[in-house]
Structure formats: C-alpha cells, structure tokens
Short mmCIF file of C-alpha atoms and ligand atoms in Angstrom, two decimals:
data_model
loop_
_atom_site.label_atom_id
_atom_site.label_comp_id
_atom_site.label_asym_id
_atom_site.label_seq_id
_atom_site.Cartn_x
_atom_site.Cartn_y
_atom_site.Cartn_z
CA UNK R 1 0.00 0.00 0.00
CA UNK R 2 1.15 3.46 -0.89
CA UNK R 3 2.24 5.37 2.22
CA UNK R 4 0.23 8.41 1.11
CA UNK R 5 -2.93 6.27 1.31
CA UNK R 6 -2.13 5.23 4.86
CA UNK R 7 -1.41 8.85 5.76
CA UNK R 8 -4.83 9.92 4.49
CA UNK R 9 -6.53 7.14 6.47
CA UNK R 10 -4.67 7.99 9.65
CA UNK R 11 -6.07 11.51 9.57
CA UNK R 12 -9.37 9.94 10.62
CA UNK R 13 -8.15 7.45 13.20
CA UNK R 14 -7.60 7.84 16.91
CA UNK R 15 -4.35 5.93 16.76
CA UNK R 16 -2.02 5.38 13.84
CA UNK R 17 -3.01 2.25 11.96
CA UNK R 18 -0.60 0.04 10.12
CA UNK R 19 -1.09 -1.32 6.63
CA UNK R 20 -2.06 -4.77 7.90
CA UNK R 21 -4.83 -3.42 10.08
CA UNK R 22 -6.85 -1.71 7.38
CA UNK R 23 -8.83 -2.94 4.43
CA UNK R 24 -9.11 -0.44 1.59
CA UNK R 25 -11.66 -0.59 -1.20
CA UNK R 26 -13.31 1.70 -3.71
CA UNK R 27 -16.96 2.41 -4.39
CA UNK R 28 -18.86 4.48 -6.92
CA UNK R 29 -21.08 6.82 -4.92
CA UNK R 30 -23.05 8.45 -7.72
CA UNK R 31 -22.82 9.77 -11.27
CA UNK R 32 -24.21 12.32 -13.70
CA UNK R 33 -26.56 10.00 -15.57
CA UNK R 34 -30.35 10.00 -15.29
CA UNK R 35 -31.45 7.42 -12.74
CA UNK R 36 -34.61 5.36 -12.48
CA UNK R 37 -36.37 8.22 -10.71
CA UNK R 38 -35.66 10.36 -13.79
CA UNK R 39 -33.24 12.51 -11.85
CA UNK R 40 -29.57 13.24 -12.06
CA UNK R 41 -26.94 15.25 -10.26
CA UNK R 42 -25.50 18.32 -11.92
CA UNK R 43 -21.73 18.31 -12.28
CA UNK R 44 -21.54 21.08 -9.71
CA UNK R 45 -23.55 18.87 -7.36
CA UNK R 46 -21.14 15.98 -7.95
CA UNK R 47 -18.22 18.24 -7.13
CA UNK R 48 -19.88 19.35 -3.88
CA UNK R 49 -20.58 15.72 -3.01
CA UNK R 50 -16.93 14.95 -3.72
CA UNK R 51 -15.94 17.36 -0.98
CA UNK R 52 -18.71 16.56 1.46
CA UNK R 53 -18.35 12.78 1.46
CA UNK R 54 -14.77 12.78 2.70
CA UNK R 55 -14.77 11.43 6.25
CA UNK R 56 -18.34 10.13 6.02
CA UNK R 57 -19.15 6.75 7.50
CA UNK R 58 -20.82 4.05 5.47
CA UNK R 59 -22.98 1.29 6.85
CA UNK R 60 -23.54 -2.19 5.54
CA UNK R 61 -27.00 -3.44 5.01
CA UNK R 62 -25.92 -6.94 5.82
CA UNK R 63 -27.90 -9.79 7.36
CA UNK R 64 -25.23 -10.53 9.94
CA UNK R 65 -24.40 -6.92 10.67
CA UNK R 66 -24.60 -7.18 14.42
CA UNK R 67 -20.97 -6.32 14.81
CA UNK R 68 -19.38 -3.00 13.99
CA UNK R 69 -19.17 -3.08 10.22
CA UNK R 70 -18.55 0.50 9.37
CA UNK R 71 -16.32 1.90 6.71
CA UNK R 72 -15.13 5.45 6.27
CA UNK R 73 -14.40 7.39 3.12
CA UNK R 74 -10.94 8.91 3.18
CA UNK R 75 -10.60 10.08 -0.39
CA UNK R 76 -12.87 10.97 -3.30
CA UNK R 77 -12.39 11.71 -6.97
CA UNK R 78 -14.54 12.68 -9.96
CA UNK R 79 -13.74 10.54 -12.95
CA UNK R 80 -14.82 11.18 -16.53
CA UNK R 81 -15.32 8.13 -18.71
CA UNK R 82 -15.10 9.44 -22.27
CA UNK R 83 -15.95 6.05 -23.71
CA UNK R 84 -19.45 6.26 -22.29
CA UNK R 85 -22.17 8.85 -22.81
CA UNK R 86 -25.06 9.67 -20.50
CA UNK R 87 -28.65 9.35 -21.70
CA UNK R 88 -28.59 13.05 -22.50
CA UNK R 89 -25.42 12.72 -24.58
CA UNK R 90 -22.71 14.09 -22.27
CA UNK R 91 -19.57 12.23 -21.17
CA UNK R 92 -20.22 9.97 -18.20
CA UNK R 93 -18.84 11.35 -14.92
CA UNK R 94 -18.88 9.45 -11.66
CA UNK R 95 -17.85 10.06 -8.09
CA UNK R 96 -15.46 7.42 -6.89
CA UNK R 97 -14.64 7.08 -3.21
CA UNK R 98 -11.89 5.23 -1.41
CA UNK R 99 -12.96 3.77 1.91
CA UNK R 100 -11.29 1.83 4.67
CA UNK R 101 -12.37 -0.59 7.36
CA UNK R 102 -10.36 -1.67 10.35
CA UNK R 103 -9.96 -5.43 9.99
CA UNK R 104 -11.65 -7.45 12.72
CA UNK R 105 -12.80 -11.04 13.13
CA UNK R 106 -16.38 -9.85 12.69
CA UNK R 107 -15.88 -8.23 9.32
CA UNK R 108 -13.67 -10.95 7.85
CA UNK R 109 -16.55 -12.43 5.86
CA UNK R 110 -17.81 -9.07 4.73
CA UNK R 111 -14.36 -8.16 3.44
CA UNK R 112 -14.24 -11.45 1.56
CA UNK R 113 -17.59 -10.57 -0.03
CA UNK R 114 -16.43 -7.11 -1.05
CA UNK R 115 -13.28 -8.67 -2.49
CA UNK R 116 -15.48 -11.11 -4.36
CA UNK R 117 -17.36 -8.21 -5.90
CA UNK R 118 -20.67 -9.02 -4.24
CA UNK R 119 -21.41 -5.99 -2.12
CA UNK R 120 -20.60 -3.11 -4.40
CA UNK R 121 -24.00 -1.49 -4.62
CA UNK R 122 -24.07 1.83 -2.91
CA UNK R 123 -26.82 4.13 -1.77
CA UNK R 124 -26.14 7.70 -0.72
CA UNK R 125 -28.11 10.19 1.28
CA UNK R 126 -27.82 13.92 0.71
CA UNK R 127 -29.76 17.18 0.52
CA UNK R 128 -30.35 19.04 -2.72
CA UNK R 129 -31.76 22.55 -2.42
CA UNK R 130 -32.55 22.83 -6.12
CA UNK R 131 -34.44 20.43 -8.39
CA UNK R 132 -34.27 21.88 -11.86
CA UNK R 133 -36.58 20.90 -14.72
CA UNK R 134 -34.41 19.76 -17.64
CA UNK R 135 -36.87 21.22 -20.16
CA UNK R 136 -37.46 24.77 -18.91
CA UNK R 137 -34.91 25.30 -16.13
CA UNK R 138 -37.56 25.93 -13.48
CA UNK R 139 -36.62 25.05 -9.92
CA UNK R 140 -39.32 22.57 -8.95
CA UNK R 141 -38.58 23.09 -5.28
CA UNK R 142 -39.95 26.61 -5.66
CA UNK R 143 -42.43 26.58 -8.54
CA UNK R 144 -44.28 23.96 -10.48
CA UNK R 145 -44.10 23.74 -14.25
CA UNK R 146 -46.07 21.66 -16.71
CA UNK R 147 -43.22 19.31 -17.62
CA UNK R 148 -43.51 15.80 -16.29
CA UNK R 149 -40.33 13.87 -15.64
CA UNK R 150 -40.12 10.68 -17.65
CA UNK R 151 -42.00 12.21 -20.60
CA UNK R 152 -40.39 13.21 -23.87
CA UNK R 153 -40.38 16.87 -24.94
CA UNK R 154 -38.82 17.82 -28.26
CA UNK R 155 -37.23 14.39 -28.46
CA UNK R 156 -35.58 14.74 -25.05
CA UNK R 157 -36.34 12.90 -21.83
CA UNK R 158 -37.63 15.29 -19.18
CA UNK R 159 -35.79 14.80 -15.89
CA UNK R 160 -34.89 16.72 -12.76
CA UNK R 161 -31.37 18.00 -12.25
CA UNK R 162 -30.39 17.95 -8.60
CA UNK R 163 -28.25 20.92 -7.79
CA UNK R 164 -27.00 22.99 -4.86
CA UNK R 165 -26.11 20.18 -2.49
CA UNK R 166 -26.39 21.45 1.07
CA UNK R 167 -25.35 18.32 2.89
CA UNK R 168 -24.18 14.75 2.51
CA UNK R 169 -25.23 12.42 5.29
CA UNK R 170 -24.20 8.85 4.81
CA UNK R 171 -23.65 6.09 2.35
CA UNK R 172 -24.51 2.46 2.61
CA UNK R 173 -24.10 -0.81 0.87
CA UNK R 174 -27.44 -2.15 -0.18
CA UNK R 175 -28.22 -5.80 -0.61
CA UNK R 176 -30.37 -5.62 -3.74
CA UNK R 177 -28.95 -4.02 -6.84
CA UNK R 178 -32.06 -3.03 -8.79
CA UNK R 179 -30.86 0.14 -10.41
CA UNK R 180 -30.03 1.20 -13.89
CA UNK R 181 -26.68 2.83 -13.29
CA UNK R 182 -23.69 1.01 -11.88
CA UNK R 183 -25.55 0.04 -8.75
CA UNK R 184 -25.99 3.59 -7.62
CA UNK R 185 -29.07 4.84 -5.83
CA UNK R 186 -29.60 8.03 -3.96
CA UNK R 187 -31.86 9.40 -1.32
CA UNK R 188 -32.12 13.10 -0.86
CA UNK R 189 -34.32 15.49 0.96
CA UNK R 190 -35.63 18.34 -1.11
CA UNK R 191 -37.53 21.47 -0.30
CA UNK R 192 -40.84 19.61 -0.48
CA UNK R 193 -39.83 17.67 2.59
CA UNK R 194 -38.74 20.87 4.28
CA UNK R 195 -42.07 22.49 3.47
CA UNK R 196 -44.12 19.66 4.90
CA UNK R 197 -41.91 19.74 7.95
CA UNK R 198 -42.59 23.47 8.28
CA UNK R 199 -46.31 22.76 8.02
CA UNK R 200 -46.02 20.15 10.77
CA UNK R 201 -44.19 22.63 12.98
CA UNK R 202 -46.89 25.23 12.28
CA UNK R 203 -49.63 22.77 13.32
CA UNK R 204 -47.69 21.84 16.42
CA UNK R 205 -47.16 25.52 17.33
CA UNK R 206 -50.87 26.25 16.89
CA UNK R 207 -51.71 23.43 19.24
CA UNK R 208 -49.17 24.68 21.79
CA UNK R 209 -50.70 28.16 21.62
CA UNK R 210 -54.17 26.74 22.23
CA UNK R 211 -52.84 24.80 25.22
CA UNK R 212 -51.15 27.91 26.58
CA UNK R 213 -54.33 29.92 26.24
CA UNK R 214 -56.31 27.22 28.03
CA UNK R 215 -53.78 26.90 30.83
CA UNK R 216 -53.61 30.67 31.24
CA UNK R 217 -57.38 30.80 31.41
CA UNK R 218 -57.49 28.21 34.16
CA UNK R 219 -54.67 29.93 36.01
CA UNK R 220 -55.88 33.52 35.78
CA UNK R 221 -59.11 33.85 33.85
CA UNK R 222 -59.95 35.56 30.60
CA UNK R 223 -57.52 38.48 30.99
CA UNK R 224 -54.62 36.10 31.65
CA UNK R 225 -55.60 34.04 28.61
CA UNK R 226 -55.58 37.14 26.39
CA UNK R 227 -52.18 38.22 27.66
CA UNK R 228 -50.79 34.71 27.19
CA UNK R 229 -52.14 34.57 23.63
CA UNK R 230 -50.48 37.84 22.74
CA UNK R 231 -47.10 36.81 24.12
CA UNK R 232 -47.35 33.32 22.56
CA UNK R 233 -48.12 34.73 19.12
CA UNK R 234 -44.50 35.40 18.20
CA UNK R 235 -42.79 32.57 20.06
CA UNK R 236 -41.00 29.70 18.42
CA UNK R 237 -41.70 26.05 19.24
CA UNK R 238 -39.11 25.83 22.02
CA UNK R 239 -40.36 28.97 23.73
CA UNK R 240 -43.94 27.75 23.42
CA UNK R 241 -43.07 24.42 25.02
CA UNK R 242 -41.33 26.23 27.88
CA UNK R 243 -44.28 28.57 28.42
CA UNK R 244 -46.76 25.70 28.37
CA UNK R 245 -44.64 23.88 30.94
CA UNK R 246 -44.67 26.85 33.29
CA UNK R 247 -48.46 27.20 32.96
CA UNK R 248 -48.82 23.47 33.45
CA UNK R 249 -46.90 23.77 36.70
CA UNK R 250 -49.06 26.72 37.80
CA UNK R 251 -52.30 24.94 37.07
CA UNK R 252 -51.29 21.80 38.88
CA UNK R 253 -51.94 18.29 37.76
CA UNK R 254 -55.58 17.99 38.84
CA UNK R 255 -56.71 21.06 36.96
CA UNK R 256 -54.77 19.98 33.90
CA UNK R 257 -56.61 16.69 33.79
CA UNK R 258 -59.98 18.40 34.10
CA UNK R 259 -59.04 20.82 31.38
CA UNK R 260 -57.79 18.13 29.01
CA UNK R 261 -60.97 16.15 29.49
CA UNK R 262 -62.96 19.22 28.72
CA UNK R 263 -61.01 20.07 25.59
CA UNK R 264 -61.37 16.53 24.32
CA UNK R 265 -65.13 16.83 24.50
CA UNK R 266 -65.37 20.33 23.13
CA UNK R 267 -64.82 21.44 19.58
CA UNK R 268 -61.18 22.31 19.55
CA UNK R 269 -61.31 26.04 19.12
CA UNK R 270 -59.37 28.54 21.15
CA UNK R 271 -62.48 30.15 22.57
CA UNK R 272 -64.56 27.09 23.33
CA UNK R 273 -63.41 26.79 26.93
CA UNK R 274 -64.50 30.30 27.75
CA UNK R 275 -68.09 29.19 27.27
CA UNK R 276 -67.85 26.92 30.27
ZN1 ZN V 301 -40.34 22.57 -16.80
#
C-alpha cells in the first residue's frame, strides 16, 4: 500500500493504523446520468458531493451486521469516462470514493464478499436545495411547471437535475442491486420535505398556543388568557413548550386533567373553553 494512502486514512483514526490493520476498497457513490427516478446530479452537485463525502461513514445493510461493520471514506475523486455517454449525450462522470475498514474477526466475511465483488451497490443520502426541470430550467422546489419527468419533450427525456447540495449524510451498501446505473441509488431530501416539515411545525405551534391559552385561562381567567395569547403569538416552538410547561406547573396536575378532558369533549377552538 502506498504510504500516502495510509497517511490519508490515519487523519481519521484515533491511533495510527498500520497497513495490515486496514482494508481499503473503492466504491462508486453516484454519477451524472439520469437514474430510475428520472433525476440526475448536476456536475456542480457531484463536485460538492466529492468534498462533502470525505470522512463520512458508510454502513452495511448486511444480514449478519450485528458487529461493527462501518467503513469510512478517506478520499474521493470525480472521474470522466469518455468512452461512455449519458442518456442526454454528455460524457459519463462518476464520483469514486476510497474507503477503509479496520480489519476485525467480525468483518472478515464481509471483506471477503467485497473482495469477491458481491457488495458493491451503494446508496447515498444527501440534501439538494434545487431540483431543476431539464426542459425549462424551473426550480421545482420553488415553482411547479407543466413538464412531467419521464416524458419526452422535443425528443428529449424530461428529468430533474439535482443541484446545490447542502449536505451529505451517509452512504450504505445495499443488498439488492435493482438500479439502472452502476448500482448507484440516492436518497435526498428536497424542499418539499422541508415544506411539509414546516407545516407540521406550524400545526404543532398552533396546538401549543391553544394549550397555553387554556392553561392561562385556568390559572388567571380571561384576561390572563388574552395576555398569554399575545405573548405566545411570536414565540417559536421551544419557547412555546417552555411557556406551556410553566403554565402546566401553575395549574397543577388535577386542573390539567380536568381541562384536558374538557377540551377533548369540546370542539377544539381557542375560545370554546370560555363558554364553560
Ligand atoms: Zn419545466
């Protein structure tokens, strides 16, 4: 093994490992071709992933993976294969990673499998802030357009181009290779996920504000409820939880139970309890 390889590995280890202690292998993390979800990474995205995946731990989706069977990426490289074109006619570019495992009795069999070429299918997880329509250039994370991925427009396959990678989380070896491209799959969170998360937070905040108003009412009557509502209006989730806790403490457990029973029976509107 080249000493420079061992040096790179030892940047990530707590103690200096010797050549005999490590197992080094390469994986293809992702590429620039259109995948089975009709999506692809932009070349800028691949370059960001190249930087972000260094040091990232990979996990093995392995039936006997009770033991510690982690690998870590210590080097990455973008490679252009001029002999192969993507579906949209550009040279094929892929992100290759070098990973290492510390050899143990537990991962002996796994290493033999990797050596035998069995477990080379990789799945990656990352965040893409932009999902660009290949037909019109619209960012589908922000606006919708009428182009449907997988359909043909002007003789070209409509697909989404994933761009602006904000984070790379993990990579894993998957047991079933059912993909089109070199055994590469990807998971990513896009803005849609973020939006639905924001909606969930909004719903949760609204519920907290209702609780706070109810608790304040039981603690100090209508005027207290109004004041609590006003101060809760601009609080974030954490502040709301803290405020609810303090009201909860003020009201005491018995009152809380009465109040919760009441709210369960009533229509859940902020004012309903004042009718009592
Ligand atoms: Zn479009």
